[in-house]
Amino acid sequence: GAGVSQSPSNKVTEKGKDVELRCDPISGHTALYWYRQSLGQGLEFLIYFQGNSAPDKSGLPSDRFSAERTGGSVSTLTIQRTQQEDSAVYLCASSFLREGRGGELFFGEGSRLTVL
Amino acid sequence: SQQGEEDPQALSIQEGENATMNCSYKTSINNLQWYRQNSGRGLVHLILIRSNEREKHSGRLRVTLDTSKKSSSLLITASRAADTASYFCATDAPGTYKYIFGTGTRLKVLA
């Protein structure tokens, strides 16, 4: 696609339910990132992928959070047993890593999660 | 933590004035980038400066990097109401492509 696509755009769920957030990166981008942003706050790093592997999962807040990426493309962020503090906008970004150098991140519009 | 911090947290200026935002970080870096965010959703890349560069320009934007002070500044000249947004810096450390974002500066440009 032309840009990074995230779905759903908005998700309202009840406390204790599981949710899946999906990210379709720009075709050919080797790196994929997940961030979380609470209202009026900065971006909190969650995880990033190079290809299908995740060199750094240090930002995942708890073992209720997991992410995978398949085929070097689509990624899914899963939150199990959601809590109210999980309410935030979840942002995905992708990047083309060129000659071992980092580059510009292209962001999706985010998935707004509200846990009641 | 590598996280950057921007200052000021909020800035309000008149249209036509210049806006300067600063970013400080804690560890050595490969690259530093500046992003803009409107309405709390997707971020848009503005400019990337590498650790061996000291200054870059792009249109009305000027970015400087001082690795000895672990700081960067973003200057927007001749600001417009459309520049109203939040601005974030992001850094990655050598050997990693993990980008850590700062806390952001909320800029309001008054017409």
Coordinates of N, CA, C and O in Angstrom, one line a residue, chain A residues 30-98:
Chain A
T30 N 11.8 -3.1 6.0 CA 12.4 -4.2 6.7 C 12.1 -4.1 8.2 O 12.0 -5.1 9.0
A31 N 12.0 -2.9 8.7 CA 11.8 -2.7 10.2 C 10.4 -2.2 10.4 O 9.8 -1.5 9.7
L32 N 9.9 -2.7 11.6 CA 8.5 -2.4 12.0 C 8.5 -2.1 13.5 O 9.2 -2.8 14.2
Y33 N 7.9 -1.0 13.9 CA 7.9 -0.5 15.3 C 6.5 -0.4 15.8 O 5.6 0.0 15.1
W34 N 6.4 -0.7 17.1 CA 5.1 -0.4 17.8 C 5.4 0.5 19.0 O 6.4 0.3 19.7
Y35 N 4.6 1.6 19.1 CA 4.7 2.5 20.2 C 3.3 2.7 20.8 O 2.3 2.4 20.2
R36 N 3.3 3.2 22.0 CA 2.0 3.5 22.7 C 2.1 4.9 23.2 O 3.1 5.4 23.6
Q37 N 0.9 5.6 23.0 CA 0.9 7.0 23.4 C -0.4 7.2 24.2 O -1.5 7.1 23.7
S38 N -0.2 7.6 25.5 CA -1.4 8.0 26.3 C -1.7 9.4 26.0 O -0.9 10.2 25.6
L39 N -2.9 9.8 26.4 CA -3.4 11.2 26.1 C -2.5 12.2 26.6 O -2.1 12.3 27.7
G40 N -2.0 13.1 25.6 CA -1.2 14.2 26.0 C 0.3 13.8 26.3 O 1.0 14.7 26.8
Q41 N 0.6 12.6 26.1 CA 2.0 12.2 26.5 C 2.9 11.9 25.3 O 2.4 12.0 24.2
G42 N 4.1 11.5 25.6 CA 5.0 11.2 24.5 C 4.8 9.7 24.1 O 3.9 9.1 24.5
L43 N 5.7 9.3 23.2 CA 5.6 7.9 22.6 C 6.4 7.0 23.5 O 7.6 7.2 23.7
E44 N 5.8 5.9 23.9 CA 6.4 4.9 24.7 C 6.8 3.7 23.8 O 5.9 3.1 23.1
F45 N 8.1 3.4 23.7 CA 8.5 2.3 22.8 C 8.0 0.9 23.4 O 8.1 0.7 24.6
L46 N 7.5 0.1 22.5 CA 7.1 -1.2 22.9 C 8.0 -2.3 22.4 O 8.5 -3.1 23.1
I47 N 8.1 -2.4 21.0 CA 8.9 -3.4 20.4 C 9.2 -3.0 19.0 O 8.5 -2.2 18.4
Y48 N 10.3 -3.6 18.4 CA 10.6 -3.4 17.0 C 11.0 -4.7 16.4 O 11.6 -5.6 17.1
F49 N 10.8 -4.9 15.1 CA 11.1 -6.0 14.3 C 12.1 -5.7 13.2 O 12.0 -4.6 12.6
Q50 N 13.1 -6.5 13.0 CA 13.9 -6.5 11.8 C 13.5 -7.8 11.1 O 13.8 -8.9 11.6
G51 N 12.9 -7.7 9.9 CA 12.3 -8.9 9.3 C 11.2 -9.4 10.3 O 10.4 -8.7 10.8
N52 N 11.3 -10.7 10.5 CA 10.3 -11.4 11.4 C 10.8 -11.5 12.8 O 10.0 -11.9 13.7
S53 N 12.0 -11.1 13.1 CA 12.6 -11.3 14.5 C 12.5 -9.9 15.2 O 12.6 -8.9 14.6
A54 N 12.4 -10.0 16.5 CA 12.3 -8.9 17.4 C 13.5 -8.7 18.2 O 13.6 -9.4 19.3
P55 N 14.5 -7.9 17.8 CA 15.8 -7.8 18.6 C 15.6 -7.2 20.0 O 16.4 -7.4 20.9
D56 N 14.5 -6.4 20.1 CA 14.3 -5.7 21.3 C 12.8 -5.7 21.7 O 12.0 -5.1 21.1
K57 N 12.5 -6.4 22.8 CA 11.1 -6.5 23.3 C 11.0 -5.8 24.6 O 10.0 -6.0 25.3
S58 N 12.0 -5.0 24.9 CA 12.2 -4.5 26.3 C 11.0 -3.6 26.7 O 10.8 -3.3 27.9
G59 N 10.4 -3.0 25.7 CA 9.3 -2.0 26.0 C 8.0 -2.6 26.3 O 7.1 -1.9 26.8
L60 N 7.8 -3.9 26.1 CA 6.5 -4.5 26.4 C 6.2 -4.4 27.9 O 7.0 -4.9 28.7
P61 N 5.0 -3.8 28.3 CA 4.8 -3.5 29.7 C 4.6 -4.7 30.6 O 4.9 -4.6 31.8
S62 N 4.1 -5.8 30.0 CA 3.9 -7.0 30.9 C 3.8 -8.2 30.0 O 3.7 -8.0 28.7
D63 N 3.7 -9.3 30.5 CA 3.5 -10.6 29.7 C 2.1 -10.7 29.1 O 1.8 -11.6 28.4
R64 N 1.3 -9.7 29.4 CA 0.0 -9.7 28.7 C 0.1 -9.2 27.3 O -0.8 -9.4 26.5
F65 N 1.2 -8.6 27.0 CA 1.5 -8.0 25.7 C 2.4 -8.9 24.9 O 3.4 -9.4 25.4
S66 N 2.0 -9.1 23.6 CA 2.9 -9.9 22.7 C 2.7 -9.3 21.3 O 1.7 -8.7 21.0
A67 N 3.7 -9.6 20.5 CA 3.6 -9.1 19.1 C 4.3 -10.1 18.2 O 5.3 -10.8 18.6
E68 N 3.8 -10.2 17.0 CA 4.5 -11.1 16.0 C 4.4 -10.4 14.7 O 3.6 -9.6 14.4
R69 N 5.4 -10.9 13.8 CA 5.4 -10.3 12.5 C 5.6 -11.5 11.6 O 6.5 -12.3 11.8
T70 N 4.8 -11.7 10.5 CA 5.0 -12.8 9.7 C 5.3 -12.4 8.2 O 4.8 -11.3 7.8
G71 N 6.1 -13.2 7.6 CA 6.4 -12.9 6.2 C 7.1 -11.6 5.9 O 7.1 -11.0 4.9
G72 N 7.7 -11.1 7.0 CA 8.4 -9.8 6.9 C 7.5 -8.7 6.6 O 7.9 -7.6 6.1
S73 N 6.2 -8.9 6.9 CA 5.2 -7.8 6.5 C 4.3 -7.5 7.7 O 4.7 -6.8 8.6
V74 N 3.1 -8.0 7.6 CA 2.1 -7.7 8.6 C 2.5 -8.0 10.0 O 3.1 -9.1 10.3
S75 N 2.1 -7.2 11.0 CA 2.4 -7.4 12.4 C 1.1 -7.3 13.2 O 0.2 -6.5 12.9
T76 N 1.0 -8.1 14.2 CA -0.1 -8.1 15.1 C 0.4 -7.9 16.5 O 1.3 -8.6 17.0
L77 N -0.2 -6.9 17.2 CA 0.1 -6.7 18.6 C -1.2 -7.2 19.4 O -2.3 -6.8 19.1
T78 N -0.9 -8.1 20.3 CA -2.0 -8.7 21.1 C -1.9 -8.3 22.5 O -0.8 -8.4 23.1
I79 N -3.0 -7.9 23.1 CA -3.1 -7.6 24.5 C -4.1 -8.5 25.1 O -5.3 -8.5 24.8
Q80 N -3.6 -9.3 26.1 CA -4.5 -10.3 26.7 C -5.0 -9.7 28.0 O -4.3 -8.9 28.7
R81 N -6.3 -10.0 28.4 CA -6.8 -9.6 29.7 C -6.7 -8.1 29.9 O -6.0 -7.7 30.9
T82 N -7.2 -7.3 29.0 CA -7.0 -5.9 29.0 C -7.4 -5.3 30.3 O -8.3 -5.7 31.0
Q83 N -6.6 -4.2 30.7 CA -6.8 -3.4 31.9 C -7.1 -2.0 31.4 O -6.7 -1.6 30.3
Q84 N -7.7 -1.2 32.3 CA -8.0 0.1 32.0 C -6.8 1.0 31.7 O -6.8 1.8 30.8
E85 N -5.7 0.6 32.3 CA -4.4 1.4 32.0 C -3.8 1.1 30.6 O -2.9 1.8 30.2
D86 N -4.4 0.1 29.9 CA -4.0 -0.2 28.6 C -4.6 0.8 27.6 O -4.2 0.8 26.4
S87 N -5.5 1.6 28.0 CA -6.2 2.5 27.1 C -5.2 3.6 26.6 O -4.5 4.2 27.4
A88 N -5.1 3.7 25.3 CA -4.0 4.5 24.7 C -4.2 4.4 23.2 O -5.0 3.7 22.7
V89 N -3.4 5.2 22.5 CA -3.3 5.1 21.0 C -2.1 4.2 20.8 O -1.0 4.6 21.3
Y90 N -2.2 3.2 20.0 CA -1.1 2.3 19.7 C -0.7 2.7 18.2 O -1.5 2.5 17.3
L91 N 0.6 3.1 18.1 CA 1.1 3.6 16.8 C 2.1 2.6 16.3 O 2.9 2.0 17.0
C92 N 1.9 2.3 15.0 CA 2.9 1.4 14.3 C 3.6 2.3 13.3 O 3.1 3.3 12.7
A93 N 4.9 1.9 13.0 CA 5.7 2.6 12.1 C 6.6 1.6 11.3 O 6.9 0.6 11.9
S94 N 6.9 1.9 10.1 CA 7.9 1.0 9.4 C 9.0 1.9 8.8 O 8.9 3.1 8.6
S95 N 10.1 1.2 8.5 CA 11.3 1.9 8.0 C 12.0 1.0 7.1 O 12.1 -0.3 7.3
F96 N 12.7 1.5 6.1 CA 13.6 0.7 5.2 C 15.0 0.9 5.7 O 15.5 2.0 5.7
L97 N 15.6 -0.1 6.2 CA 17.0 -0.1 6.7 C 17.9 -0.2 5.5 O 18.0 -1.3 4.9
R98 N 18.7 0.8 5.3 CA 19.6 0.8 4.1 C 21.0 0.8 4.6 O 21.4 1.6 5.4

